[in-house]
PDB file of C-alpha atoms and ligand atoms in Angstrom:
ATOM      1  CA  MET A   1      16.264  36.657  15.280  1.00  0.00           C
ATOM      2  CA  ALA A   2      19.658  35.302  14.328  1.00  0.00           C
ATOM      3  CA  ARG A   3      19.241  31.887  15.837  1.00  0.00           C
ATOM      4  CA  ASN A   4      17.236  29.283  14.031  1.00  0.00           C
ATOM      5  CA  GLN A   5      13.988  29.134  15.964  1.00  0.00           C
ATOM      6  CA  THR A   6      13.362  25.490  15.177  1.00  0.00           C
ATOM      7  CA  GLN A   7      16.778  24.338  16.295  1.00  0.00           C
ATOM      8  CA  PHE A   8      16.775  26.454  19.439  1.00  0.00           C
ATOM      9  CA  GLN A   9      13.321  25.595  20.719  1.00  0.00           C
ATOM     10  CA  LYS A  10      13.449  24.067  24.144  1.00  0.00           C
ATOM     11  CA  GLY A  11      11.470  20.923  23.436  1.00  0.00           C
ATOM     12  CA  LEU A  12      10.756  18.626  26.328  1.00  0.00           C
ATOM     13  CA  SER A  13      13.669  17.905  28.661  1.00  0.00           C
ATOM     14  CA  LEU A  14      14.272  14.427  30.012  1.00  0.00           C
ATOM     15  CA  THR A  15      13.558  15.807  33.497  1.00  0.00           C
ATOM     16  CA  GLN A  16      10.194  17.148  32.357  1.00  0.00           C
ATOM     17  CA  LEU A  17       9.394  13.866  30.653  1.00  0.00           C
ATOM     18  CA  LEU A  18      10.103  11.897  33.823  1.00  0.00           C
ATOM     19  CA  SER A  19       8.130  14.244  36.036  1.00  0.00           C
ATOM     20  CA  LYS A  20       5.132  14.015  33.689  1.00  0.00           C
ATOM     21  CA  TYR A  21       5.232  10.388  32.579  1.00  0.00           C
ATOM     22  CA  GLY A  22       7.699   8.731  34.949  1.00  0.00           C
ATOM     23  CA  THR A  23       5.300   6.353  36.707  1.00  0.00           C
ATOM     24  CA  LYS A  24       2.906   3.625  35.599  1.00  0.00           C
ATOM     25  CA  GLU A  25      -0.020   5.601  37.071  1.00  0.00           C
ATOM     26  CA  GLN A  26       0.900   8.789  35.193  1.00  0.00           C
ATOM     27  CA  CYS A  27       1.193   6.926  31.889  1.00  0.00           C
ATOM     28  CA  HIS A  28      -2.072   5.117  32.481  1.00  0.00           C
ATOM     29  CA  HIS A  29      -3.823   8.387  33.333  1.00  0.00           C
ATOM     30  CA  ALA A  30      -2.432  10.072  30.199  1.00  0.00           C
ATOM     31  CA  LEU A  31      -3.584   7.241  27.934  1.00  0.00           C
ATOM     32  CA  TYR A  32      -7.024   7.320  29.545  1.00  0.00           C
ATOM     33  CA  LYS A  33      -7.346  11.070  28.874  1.00  0.00           C
ATOM     34  CA  TRP A  34      -6.230  10.690  25.260  1.00  0.00           C
ATOM     35  CA  ARG A  35      -8.471   7.721  24.587  1.00  0.00           C
ATOM     36  CA  TRP A  36     -11.562   9.020  26.386  1.00  0.00           C
ATOM     37  CA  PRO A  37     -11.216  12.821  26.651  1.00  0.00           C
ATOM     38  CA  ASP A  38     -14.931  13.153  27.510  1.00  0.00           C
ATOM     39  CA  GLY A  39     -15.061  10.147  29.805  1.00  0.00           C
ATOM     40  CA  PHE A  40     -15.340   6.398  29.223  1.00  0.00           C
ATOM     41  CA  VAL A  41     -17.054   5.152  26.074  1.00  0.00           C
ATOM     42  CA  CYS A  42     -17.540   1.406  25.644  1.00  0.00           C
ATOM     43  CA  PRO A  43     -15.753   0.377  22.417  1.00  0.00           C
ATOM     44  CA  HIS A  44     -18.320  -2.401  22.016  1.00  0.00           C
ATOM     45  CA  CYS A  45     -21.675  -0.644  22.504  1.00  0.00           C
ATOM     46  CA  GLY A  46     -20.945   3.056  23.080  1.00  0.00           C
ATOM     47  CA  HIS A  47     -22.364   3.100  26.621  1.00  0.00           C
ATOM     48  CA  THR A  48     -20.678   5.655  28.896  1.00  0.00           C
ATOM     49  CA  HIS A  49     -20.824   3.987  32.301  1.00  0.00           C
ATOM     50  CA  CYS A  50     -18.415   1.395  33.537  1.00  0.00           C
ATOM     51  CA  CYS A  51     -17.081  -0.115  36.697  1.00  0.00           C
ATOM     52  CA  GLU A  52     -13.390  -0.271  37.208  1.00  0.00           C
ATOM     53  CA  ILE A  53     -11.674  -3.513  38.042  1.00  0.00           C
ATOM     54  CA  SER A  54      -8.767  -1.613  39.489  1.00  0.00           C
ATOM     55  CA  THR A  55      -6.577  -4.564  40.383  1.00  0.00           C
ATOM     56  CA  ARG A  56      -6.265  -5.379  36.681  1.00  0.00           C
ATOM     57  CA  GLN A  57      -6.800  -1.868  35.318  1.00  0.00           C
ATOM     58  CA  LEU A  58      -9.808  -3.067  33.358  1.00  0.00           C
ATOM     59  CA  TYR A  59     -13.065  -1.233  32.737  1.00  0.00           C
ATOM     60  CA  GLN A  60     -16.276  -3.230  32.519  1.00  0.00           C
ATOM     61  CA  CYS A  61     -19.157  -1.665  30.611  1.00  0.00           C
ATOM     62  CA  SER A  62     -22.252  -1.353  32.821  1.00  0.00           C
ATOM     63  CA  SER A  63     -24.513  -2.135  29.879  1.00  0.00           C
ATOM     64  CA  CYS A  64     -22.952  -4.952  27.833  1.00  0.00           C
ATOM     65  CA  HIS A  65     -20.312  -6.085  30.400  1.00  0.00           C
ATOM     66  CA  HIS A  66     -17.580  -5.915  27.769  1.00  0.00           C
ATOM     67  CA  GLN A  67     -14.197  -5.520  29.463  1.00  0.00           C
ATOM     68  CA  THR A  68     -11.619  -3.168  28.059  1.00  0.00           C
ATOM     69  CA  SER A  69      -8.390  -1.451  29.078  1.00  0.00           C
ATOM     70  CA  VAL A  70      -6.781   1.822  28.002  1.00  0.00           C
ATOM     71  CA  ILE A  71      -4.620  -0.079  25.536  1.00  0.00           C
ATOM     72  CA  SER A  72      -6.904  -2.817  24.192  1.00  0.00           C
ATOM     73  CA  GLY A  73      -7.829  -2.246  20.558  1.00  0.00           C
ATOM     74  CA  THR A  74      -4.974   0.271  20.152  1.00  0.00           C
ATOM     75  CA  ILE A  75      -1.435   0.096  18.801  1.00  0.00           C
ATOM     76  CA  PHE A  76      -0.273  -0.708  22.381  1.00  0.00           C
ATOM     77  CA  ALA A  77      -2.525  -3.786  22.570  1.00  0.00           C
ATOM     78  CA  ALA A  78      -1.038  -6.949  24.076  1.00  0.00           C
ATOM     79  CA  THR A  79       2.277  -5.265  24.868  1.00  0.00           C
ATOM     80  CA  LYS A  80       4.383  -6.823  27.572  1.00  0.00           C
ATOM     81  CA  LEU A  81       6.421  -3.661  28.039  1.00  0.00           C
ATOM     82  CA  PRO A  82       5.743  -1.274  30.911  1.00  0.00           C
ATOM     83  CA  LEU A  83       3.864   1.847  29.814  1.00  0.00           C
ATOM     84  CA  ARG A  84       6.752   3.996  31.088  1.00  0.00           C
ATOM     85  CA  THR A  85       9.039   2.259  28.607  1.00  0.00           C
ATOM     86  CA  TRP A  86       6.622   3.119  25.808  1.00  0.00           C
ATOM     87  CA  PHE A  87       6.522   6.772  26.847  1.00  0.00           C
ATOM     88  CA  LEU A  88      10.298   6.956  27.042  1.00  0.00           C
ATOM     89  CA  GLY A  89      10.393   5.266  23.632  1.00  0.00           C
ATOM     90  CA  ILE A  90       7.998   7.835  22.156  1.00  0.00           C
ATOM     91  CA  TYR A  91      10.180  10.581  23.600  1.00  0.00           C
ATOM     92  CA  LEU A  92      13.394   9.171  22.159  1.00  0.00           C
ATOM     93  CA  VAL A  93      11.821   8.540  18.757  1.00  0.00           C
ATOM     94  CA  THR A  94      10.185  11.949  18.366  1.00  0.00           C
ATOM     95  CA  GLN A  95      12.648  14.446  19.873  1.00  0.00           C
ATOM     96  CA  PRO A  96      15.850  14.089  17.805  1.00  0.00           C
ATOM     97  CA  LYS A  97      15.736  15.643  14.349  1.00  0.00           C
ATOM     98  CA  ASN A  98      17.078  12.557  12.631  1.00  0.00           C
ATOM     99  CA  GLY A  99      15.396   9.843  14.631  1.00  0.00           C
ATOM    100  CA  ILE A 100      17.044   7.042  16.539  1.00  0.00           C
ATOM    101  CA  SER A 101      18.027   3.552  15.406  1.00  0.00           C
ATOM    102  CA  ALA A 102      16.536   0.434  16.968  1.00  0.00           C
ATOM    103  CA  LEU A 103      20.006  -0.490  18.278  1.00  0.00           C
ATOM    104  CA  GLU A 104      20.448   2.824  20.037  1.00  0.00           C
ATOM    105  CA  LEU A 105      16.902   2.622  21.363  1.00  0.00           C
ATOM    106  CA  MET A 106      17.672  -0.858  22.673  1.00  0.00           C
ATOM    107  CA  ARG A 107      20.634   0.487  24.636  1.00  0.00           C
ATOM    108  CA  GLN A 108      18.670   3.417  26.025  1.00  0.00           C
ATOM    109  CA  LEU A 109      15.588   1.433  27.014  1.00  0.00           C
ATOM    110  CA  GLY A 110      17.357  -1.707  28.208  1.00  0.00           C
ATOM    111  CA  ILE A 111      14.958  -4.100  26.460  1.00  0.00           C
ATOM    112  CA  THR A 112      15.546  -6.759  23.804  1.00  0.00           C
ATOM    113  CA  TYR A 113      16.192  -5.854  20.196  1.00  0.00           C
ATOM    114  CA  ASN A 114      13.042  -7.650  19.051  1.00  0.00           C
ATOM    115  CA  ALA A 115      10.876  -5.782  21.551  1.00  0.00           C
ATOM    116  CA  VAL A 116      12.434  -2.478  20.576  1.00  0.00           C
ATOM    117  CA  TRP A 117      12.061  -3.212  16.860  1.00  0.00           C
ATOM    118  CA  ARG A 118       8.349  -3.905  17.306  1.00  0.00           C
ATOM    119  CA  MET A 119       7.884  -0.753  19.380  1.00  0.00           C
ATOM    120  CA  LYS A 120       9.737   1.408  16.885  1.00  0.00           C
ATOM    121  CA  HIS A 121       7.834   0.067  13.883  1.00  0.00           C
ATOM    122  CA  LYS A 122       4.488   0.404  15.645  1.00  0.00           C
ATOM    123  CA  LEU A 123       5.262   4.035  16.417  1.00  0.00           C
ATOM    124  CA  MET A 124       6.388   4.636  12.830  1.00  0.00           C
ATOM    125  CA  GLN A 125       3.149   3.019  11.640  1.00  0.00           C
ATOM    126  CA  VAL A 126       1.155   5.448  13.810  1.00  0.00           C
ATOM    127  CA  MET A 127       3.072   8.344  12.254  1.00  0.00           C
ATOM    128  CA  LYS A 128       2.429   7.034   8.769  1.00  0.00           C
ATOM    129  CA  GLU A 129      -1.289   6.500   9.244  1.00  0.00           C
ATOM    130  CA  ARG A 130      -1.650   9.930  10.813  1.00  0.00           C
ATOM    131  CA  ASP A 131       0.045  11.837   8.020  1.00  0.00           C
ATOM    132  CA  ASP A 132      -1.586   9.713   5.310  1.00  0.00           C
ATOM    133  CA  SER A 133      -4.976  10.802   6.658  1.00  0.00           C
ATOM    134  CA  LYS A 134      -4.208  14.485   6.051  1.00  0.00           C
ATOM    135  CA  PRO A 135      -3.977  15.580   2.391  1.00  0.00           C
ATOM    136  CA  LEU A 136      -1.370  18.235   1.613  1.00  0.00           C
ATOM    137  CA  ALA A 137      -2.633  21.707   0.695  1.00  0.00           C
ATOM    138  CA  GLY A 138      -1.171  24.817  -0.928  1.00  0.00           C
ATOM    139  CA  ASN A 139       1.539  24.998  -3.550  1.00  0.00           C
ATOM    140  CA  ILE A 140       3.148  21.633  -4.118  1.00  0.00           C
ATOM    141  CA  GLN A 141       6.583  20.818  -5.480  1.00  0.00           C
ATOM    142  CA  LEU A 142       6.493  17.263  -6.783  1.00  0.00           C
ATOM    143  CA  ASP A 143       9.323  15.011  -7.893  1.00  0.00           C
ATOM    144  CA  ASP A 144      10.312  11.419  -8.469  1.00  0.00           C
ATOM    145  CA  ALA A 145      12.893  10.062  -6.062  1.00  0.00           C
ATOM    146  CA  TYR A 146      14.666   6.767  -5.490  1.00  0.00           C
ATOM    147  CA  TRP A 147      16.071   4.982  -2.476  1.00  0.00           C
ATOM    148  CA  GLY A 148      19.013   2.613  -2.635  1.00  0.00           C
ATOM    149  CA  GLY A 149      20.952   1.265  -5.563  1.00  0.00           C
ATOM    150  CA  GLU A 150      23.576   4.047  -5.635  1.00  0.00           C
ATOM    151  CA  ARG A 151      26.081   2.093  -3.602  1.00  0.00           C
ATOM    152  CA  GLN A 152      26.017  -1.092  -5.627  1.00  0.00           C
ATOM    153  CA  GLY A 153      27.549   0.628  -8.628  1.00  0.00           C
ATOM    154  CA  GLY A 154      24.311   0.464 -10.585  1.00  0.00           C
ATOM    155  CA  LYS A 155      23.484   3.103 -13.138  1.00  0.00           C
ATOM    156  CA  ARG A 156      22.216   6.370 -11.774  1.00  0.00           C
ATOM    157  CA  GLY A 157      18.996   8.132 -12.451  1.00  0.00           C
ATOM    158  CA  ARG A 158      15.461   7.228 -13.245  1.00  0.00           C
ATOM    159  CA  GLY A 159      14.389   3.621 -13.307  1.00  0.00           C
ATOM    160  CA  ALA A 160      17.793   2.162 -12.446  1.00  0.00           C
ATOM    161  CA  PRO A 161      17.495  -1.438 -11.216  1.00  0.00           C
ATOM    162  CA  GLY A 162      17.576  -2.105  -7.487  1.00  0.00           C
ATOM    163  CA  LYS A 163      16.120   1.257  -6.578  1.00  0.00           C
ATOM    164  CA  SER A 164      12.905   1.801  -4.682  1.00  0.00           C
ATOM    165  CA  PRO A 165      10.908   4.617  -6.264  1.00  0.00           C
ATOM    166  CA  PHE A 166       9.023   7.075  -4.085  1.00  0.00           C
ATOM    167  CA  ILE A 167       6.997  10.188  -4.709  1.00  0.00           C
ATOM    168  CA  ALA A 168       8.357  13.294  -2.993  1.00  0.00           C
ATOM    169  CA  ALA A 169       6.000  16.200  -2.355  1.00  0.00           C
ATOM    170  CA  VAL A 170       6.613  19.419  -0.436  1.00  0.00           C
ATOM    171  CA  ALA A 171       3.855  21.914   0.282  1.00  0.00           C
ATOM    172  CA  THR A 172       4.926  25.558   0.504  1.00  0.00           C
ATOM    173  CA  ASN A 173       3.058  28.603   1.770  1.00  0.00           C
ATOM    174  CA  GLU A 174       2.672  32.003   0.103  1.00  0.00           C
ATOM    175  CA  GLN A 175       6.090  33.072   1.335  1.00  0.00           C
ATOM    176  CA  GLY A 176       7.573  30.010  -0.339  1.00  0.00           C
ATOM    177  CA  HIS A 177       8.440  28.284   2.957  1.00  0.00           C
ATOM    178  CA  PRO A 178       7.837  24.564   3.314  1.00  0.00           C
ATOM    179  CA  THR A 179       4.885  23.699   5.537  1.00  0.00           C
ATOM    180  CA  ALA A 180       4.583  19.953   5.124  1.00  0.00           C
ATOM    181  CA  MET A 181       5.998  17.065   3.165  1.00  0.00           C
ATOM    182  CA  ARG A 182       4.893  13.614   2.072  1.00  0.00           C
ATOM    183  CA  LEU A 183       7.111  10.796   0.801  1.00  0.00           C
ATOM    184  CA  THR A 184       5.286   7.772  -0.556  1.00  0.00           C
ATOM    185  CA  ARG A 185       6.804   4.527  -1.788  1.00  0.00           C
ATOM    186  CA  ILE A 186       5.224   3.468  -5.069  1.00  0.00           C
ATOM    187  CA  ASN A 187       5.803   0.685  -7.584  1.00  0.00           C
ATOM    188  CA  GLY A 188       6.703   2.967 -10.445  1.00  0.00           C
ATOM    189  CA  PHE A 189       6.048   6.344 -12.033  1.00  0.00           C
ATOM    190  CA  ARG A 190       2.947   5.801 -14.125  1.00  0.00           C
ATOM    191  CA  LYS A 191       0.218   8.332 -14.703  1.00  0.00           C
ATOM    192  CA  GLU A 192      -2.496   6.164 -13.082  1.00  0.00           C
ATOM    193  CA  THR A 193      -0.321   5.689  -9.999  1.00  0.00           C
ATOM    194  CA  ILE A 194       0.188   9.435  -9.670  1.00  0.00           C
ATOM    195  CA  ALA A 195      -3.554   9.985 -10.153  1.00  0.00           C
ATOM    196  CA  GLN A 196      -4.419   7.520  -7.365  1.00  0.00           C
ATOM    197  CA  TRP A 197      -1.776   8.976  -5.105  1.00  0.00           C
ATOM    198  CA  ALA A 198      -2.972  12.546  -5.693  1.00  0.00           C
ATOM    199  CA  GLN A 199      -6.582  11.630  -4.927  1.00  0.00           C
ATOM    200  CA  LYS A 200      -5.505  10.414  -1.524  1.00  0.00           C
ATOM    201  CA  HIS A 201      -2.704  12.801  -0.643  1.00  0.00           C
ATOM    202  CA  LEU A 202      -3.501  16.163  -2.267  1.00  0.00           C
ATOM    203  CA  ASP A 203      -6.268  18.647  -1.623  1.00  0.00           C
ATOM    204  CA  ALA A 204      -8.168  19.555  -4.806  1.00  0.00           C
ATOM    205  CA  THR A 205      -7.065  23.200  -4.420  1.00  0.00           C
ATOM    206  CA  CYS A 206      -3.355  22.375  -4.759  1.00  0.00           C
ATOM    207  CA  VAL A 207      -1.240  23.988  -7.449  1.00  0.00           C
ATOM    208  CA  VAL A 208       1.367  21.408  -8.372  1.00  0.00           C
ATOM    209  CA  VAL A 209       4.722  22.111 -10.027  1.00  0.00           C
ATOM    210  CA  SER A 210       6.819  19.261 -11.383  1.00  0.00           C
ATOM    211  CA  ASP A 211       9.334  18.610 -14.113  1.00  0.00           C
ATOM    212  CA  GLY A 212       8.274  17.254 -17.487  1.00  0.00           C
ATOM    213  CA  LEU A 213       8.097  13.544 -16.586  1.00  0.00           C
ATOM    214  CA  ASN A 214       4.934  12.411 -18.332  1.00  0.00           C
ATOM    215  CA  CYS A 215       3.280  10.751 -15.313  1.00  0.00           C
ATOM    216  CA  PHE A 216       2.883  13.961 -13.299  1.00  0.00           C
ATOM    217  CA  PRO A 217      -0.129  15.423 -15.147  1.00  0.00           C
ATOM    218  CA  GLY A 218      -1.913  12.546 -13.345  1.00  0.00           C
ATOM    219  CA  VAL A 219      -2.436  14.948 -10.405  1.00  0.00           C
ATOM    220  CA  LYS A 220      -5.231  16.586 -12.411  1.00  0.00           C
ATOM    221  CA  ALA A 221      -7.347  13.524 -11.528  1.00  0.00           C
ATOM    222  CA  ALA A 222      -7.510  14.976  -8.004  1.00  0.00           C
ATOM    223  CA  GLY A 223      -8.693  18.348  -9.330  1.00  0.00           C
ATOM    224  CA  CYS A 224      -5.295  20.007  -8.878  1.00  0.00           C
ATOM    225  CA  VAL A 225      -3.768  22.544 -11.249  1.00  0.00           C
ATOM    226  CA  HIS A 226      -0.559  21.187 -12.766  1.00  0.00           C
ATOM    227  CA  GLU A 227       2.369  23.103 -14.186  1.00  0.00           C
ATOM    228  CA  ALA A 228       5.283  21.264 -15.765  1.00  0.00           C
ATOM    229  CA  ILE A 229       8.654  22.999 -15.915  1.00  0.00           C
ATOM    230  CA  VAL A 230      10.834  21.253 -18.429  1.00  0.00           C
ATOM    231  CA  THR A 231      14.333  21.330 -17.009  1.00  0.00           C
ATOM    232  CA  GLY A 232      16.167  19.300 -19.579  1.00  0.00           C
ATOM    233  CA  GLY A 233      18.081  17.548 -16.796  1.00  0.00           C
ATOM    234  CA  GLY A 234      21.702  18.253 -16.007  1.00  0.00           C
ATOM    235  CA  PRO A 235      23.185  19.932 -12.953  1.00  0.00           C
ATOM    236  CA  SER A 236      21.771  23.379 -13.729  1.00  0.00           C
ATOM    237  CA  SER A 237      18.200  22.124 -13.363  1.00  0.00           C
ATOM    238  CA  VAL A 238      18.806  21.519  -9.664  1.00  0.00           C
ATOM    239  CA  ASN A 239      19.103  25.218  -9.072  1.00  0.00           C
ATOM    240  CA  LEU A 240      15.672  26.087 -10.421  1.00  0.00           C
ATOM    241  CA  GLU A 241      13.833  28.002  -7.740  1.00  0.00           C
ATOM    242  CA  ALA A 242      10.625  26.058  -8.317  1.00  0.00           C
ATOM    243  CA  PHE A 243      12.352  22.898  -7.127  1.00  0.00           C
ATOM    244  CA  THR A 244      14.568  24.275  -4.374  1.00  0.00           C
ATOM    245  CA  TRP A 245      12.669  22.733  -1.482  1.00  0.00           C
ATOM    246  CA  ILE A 246      11.900  19.412  -3.049  1.00  0.00           C
ATOM    247  CA  ASN A 247      15.565  18.900  -3.942  1.00  0.00           C
ATOM    248  CA  THR A 248      16.648  19.934  -0.455  1.00  0.00           C
ATOM    249  CA  MET A 249      14.161  17.656   1.253  1.00  0.00           C
ATOM    250  CA  ILE A 250      15.021  14.617  -0.862  1.00  0.00           C
ATOM    251  CA  GLY A 251      18.686  15.162   0.027  1.00  0.00           C
ATOM    252  CA  ASN A 252      17.833  15.618   3.705  1.00  0.00           C
ATOM    253  CA  VAL A 253      15.761  12.485   4.033  1.00  0.00           C
ATOM    254  CA  LYS A 254      18.429  10.357   2.354  1.00  0.00           C
ATOM    255  CA  ASN A 255      21.177  11.769   4.572  1.00  0.00           C
ATOM    256  CA  SER A 256      19.013  11.335   7.625  1.00  0.00           C
ATOM    257  CA  ILE A 257      18.175   7.687   6.956  1.00  0.00           C
ATOM    258  CA  HIS A 258      21.771   6.844   5.941  1.00  0.00           C
ATOM    259  CA  GLY A 259      23.134   8.681   8.974  1.00  0.00           C
ATOM    260  CA  SER A 260      20.802   7.273  11.606  1.00  0.00           C
ATOM    261  CA  TYR A 261      20.204   3.777  10.348  1.00  0.00           C
ATOM    262  CA  HIS A 262      23.150   2.942   8.020  1.00  0.00           C
ATOM    263  CA  ALA A 263      21.150   0.161   6.411  1.00  0.00           C
ATOM    264  CA  ILE A 264      17.424  -0.349   6.412  1.00  0.00           C
ATOM    265  CA  ASN A 265      15.276  -3.164   5.144  1.00  0.00           C
ATOM    266  CA  GLU A 266      13.745  -1.717   2.006  1.00  0.00           C
ATOM    267  CA  ARG A 267      10.528  -3.582   2.703  1.00  0.00           C
ATOM    268  CA  HIS A 268       9.955  -1.037   5.436  1.00  0.00           C
ATOM    269  CA  LEU A 269      11.065   2.055   3.553  1.00  0.00           C
ATOM    270  CA  PRO A 270       7.514   3.527   3.666  1.00  0.00           C
ATOM    271  CA  ARG A 271       7.656   3.723   7.468  1.00  0.00           C
ATOM    272  CA  TYR A 272      11.120   5.263   7.537  1.00  0.00           C
ATOM    273  CA  LEU A 273      10.013   7.896   5.046  1.00  0.00           C
ATOM    274  CA  ALA A 274       6.845   8.554   7.039  1.00  0.00           C
ATOM    275  CA  GLU A 275       8.810   8.900  10.272  1.00  0.00           C
ATOM    276  CA  PHE A 276      11.011  11.582   8.738  1.00  0.00           C
ATOM    277  CA  CYS A 277       7.994  13.474   7.373  1.00  0.00           C
ATOM    278  CA  TYR A 278       6.086  13.229  10.641  1.00  0.00           C
ATOM    279  CA  ARG A 279       8.881  14.897  12.591  1.00  0.00           C
ATOM    280  CA  PHE A 280       9.453  17.497   9.882  1.00  0.00           C
ATOM    281  CA  ASN A 281       5.753  18.355   9.743  1.00  0.00           C
ATOM    282  CA  ARG A 282       5.684  18.979  13.498  1.00  0.00           C
ATOM    283  CA  ARG A 283       9.142  20.455  13.912  1.00  0.00           C
ATOM    284  CA  TYR A 284       7.892  23.667  15.510  1.00  0.00           C
ATOM    285  CA  LYS A 285       6.096  21.797  18.282  1.00  0.00           C
ATOM    286  CA  LEU A 286       8.612  19.449  19.838  1.00  0.00           C
ATOM    287  CA  GLU A 287       7.021  19.879  23.252  1.00  0.00           C
ATOM    288  CA  ASP A 288       3.666  18.597  22.026  1.00  0.00           C
ATOM    289  CA  MET A 289       5.054  15.497  20.327  1.00  0.00           C
ATOM    290  CA  ILE A 290       4.164  13.075  23.117  1.00  0.00           C
ATOM    291  CA  PRO A 291       0.502  14.038  23.656  1.00  0.00           C
ATOM    292  CA  ARG A 292      -0.046  14.371  19.906  1.00  0.00           C
ATOM    293  CA  LEU A 293       1.447  10.999  19.037  1.00  0.00           C
ATOM    294  CA  GLY A 294      -0.204   9.420  22.090  1.00  0.00           C
ATOM    295  CA  TYR A 295      -3.612  10.732  21.061  1.00  0.00           C
ATOM    296  CA  VAL A 296      -3.253   9.172  17.618  1.00  0.00           C
ATOM    297  CA  ALA A 297      -1.690   5.961  18.959  1.00  0.00           C
ATOM    298  CA  VAL A 298      -4.755   5.102  21.060  1.00  0.00           C
ATOM    299  CA  ARG A 299      -6.833   5.581  17.899  1.00  0.00           C
ATOM    300  CA  THR A 300      -4.587   3.371  15.745  1.00  0.00           C
ATOM    301  CA  PRO A 301      -5.663  -0.287  15.569  1.00  0.00           C
ATOM    302  CA  PRO A 302      -3.352  -3.042  16.798  1.00  0.00           C
ATOM    303  CA  MET A 303      -0.600  -4.130  14.447  1.00  0.00           C
ATOM    304  CA  PRO A 304       0.141  -7.837  14.830  1.00  0.00           C
ATOM    305  CA  ASN A 305       3.721  -8.958  14.320  1.00  0.00           C
ATOM    306  CA  ARG A 306       2.786 -10.719  11.121  1.00  0.00           C
ATOM    307  CA  LEU A 307       1.631  -7.448   9.550  1.00  0.00           C
ATOM    308  CA  LEU A 308       4.506  -5.484  11.019  1.00  0.00           C
ATOM    309  CA  LYS A 309       7.028  -7.690   9.224  1.00  0.00           C
ATOM    310  CA  LEU A 310       5.290  -7.840   5.864  1.00  0.00           C
ATOM    311  CA  ALA A 311       6.472  -5.658   3.046  1.00  0.00           C
ATOM    312  CA  GLU A 312       4.313  -2.595   3.052  1.00  0.00           C
ATOM    313  CA  VAL A 313       2.025  -1.817   0.199  1.00  0.00           C
ATOM    314  CA  TRP A 314       2.199   1.747  -1.014  1.00  0.00           C
ATOM    315  CA  GLY A 315      -0.514   4.203  -0.314  1.00  0.00           C
TER     316      GLY A 315
HETATM  317 ZN1   ZN B   1     -20.745  -1.857  26.310  1.00  0.00          ZN
END
């Protein structure tokens, strides 16, 4: 096939979105199915019978009388936005390849910038937690990468001041095609940091290729096989086949974030990186984005404003 199958997939049209999730009732029903696929379960005691207080869309447990709703205890908790607005937001955030800025989202949804910012960051948090819970497997290309700094005339390269370091990892299959990627903000490239990161983010069966930076053998702490290819730096090293994908992906994520957001608050870099990875990792299934993200969102705990605005710790 000459056409790129990822780019030419149909995805979910706006018309389909509105016919599936265009009303409050449809959104409520969808959240209910994602939260309780096998029927109601009391989040307090686990009992499976409830009576519905339909005027307030609350469910009262028949055993412990705890009252709950489809959104309480989830990332949607305490929202003042209509559920339809959330669904439209999820659509607009997940469908375009390069994401959508909070400003653009504000225009499209017709809500305040603050409300849109909170929605966007909550959705990005869901994406981050989801991907962070799934270790990468297969052959891994690993590299050190840096966000920011370039435009202030600072020195280039490793460890330059003003740059935010992040680990870049791409998993490839036997044909050498990328299957998944993970970008994780860290405080610096030390062996212990890489070891901790690998224990969380890599399957023990991974075969990891990196350059000769002396922190990378840290991946062995996770049981992985590590191979260092000493490139000696310089432009020719970029062309090494072993690092083709990792170099491409680092370039893509930087272009994507620069292009869509112009400037981002570096405190929140981990979420922006996670958002890019989440869409990349599911790029063949654009149509399923809404149910998949929705399913995870009702399993993601609430994120109070205070936490949303804090600088994120790596991990
Ligand atoms: Zn109960």
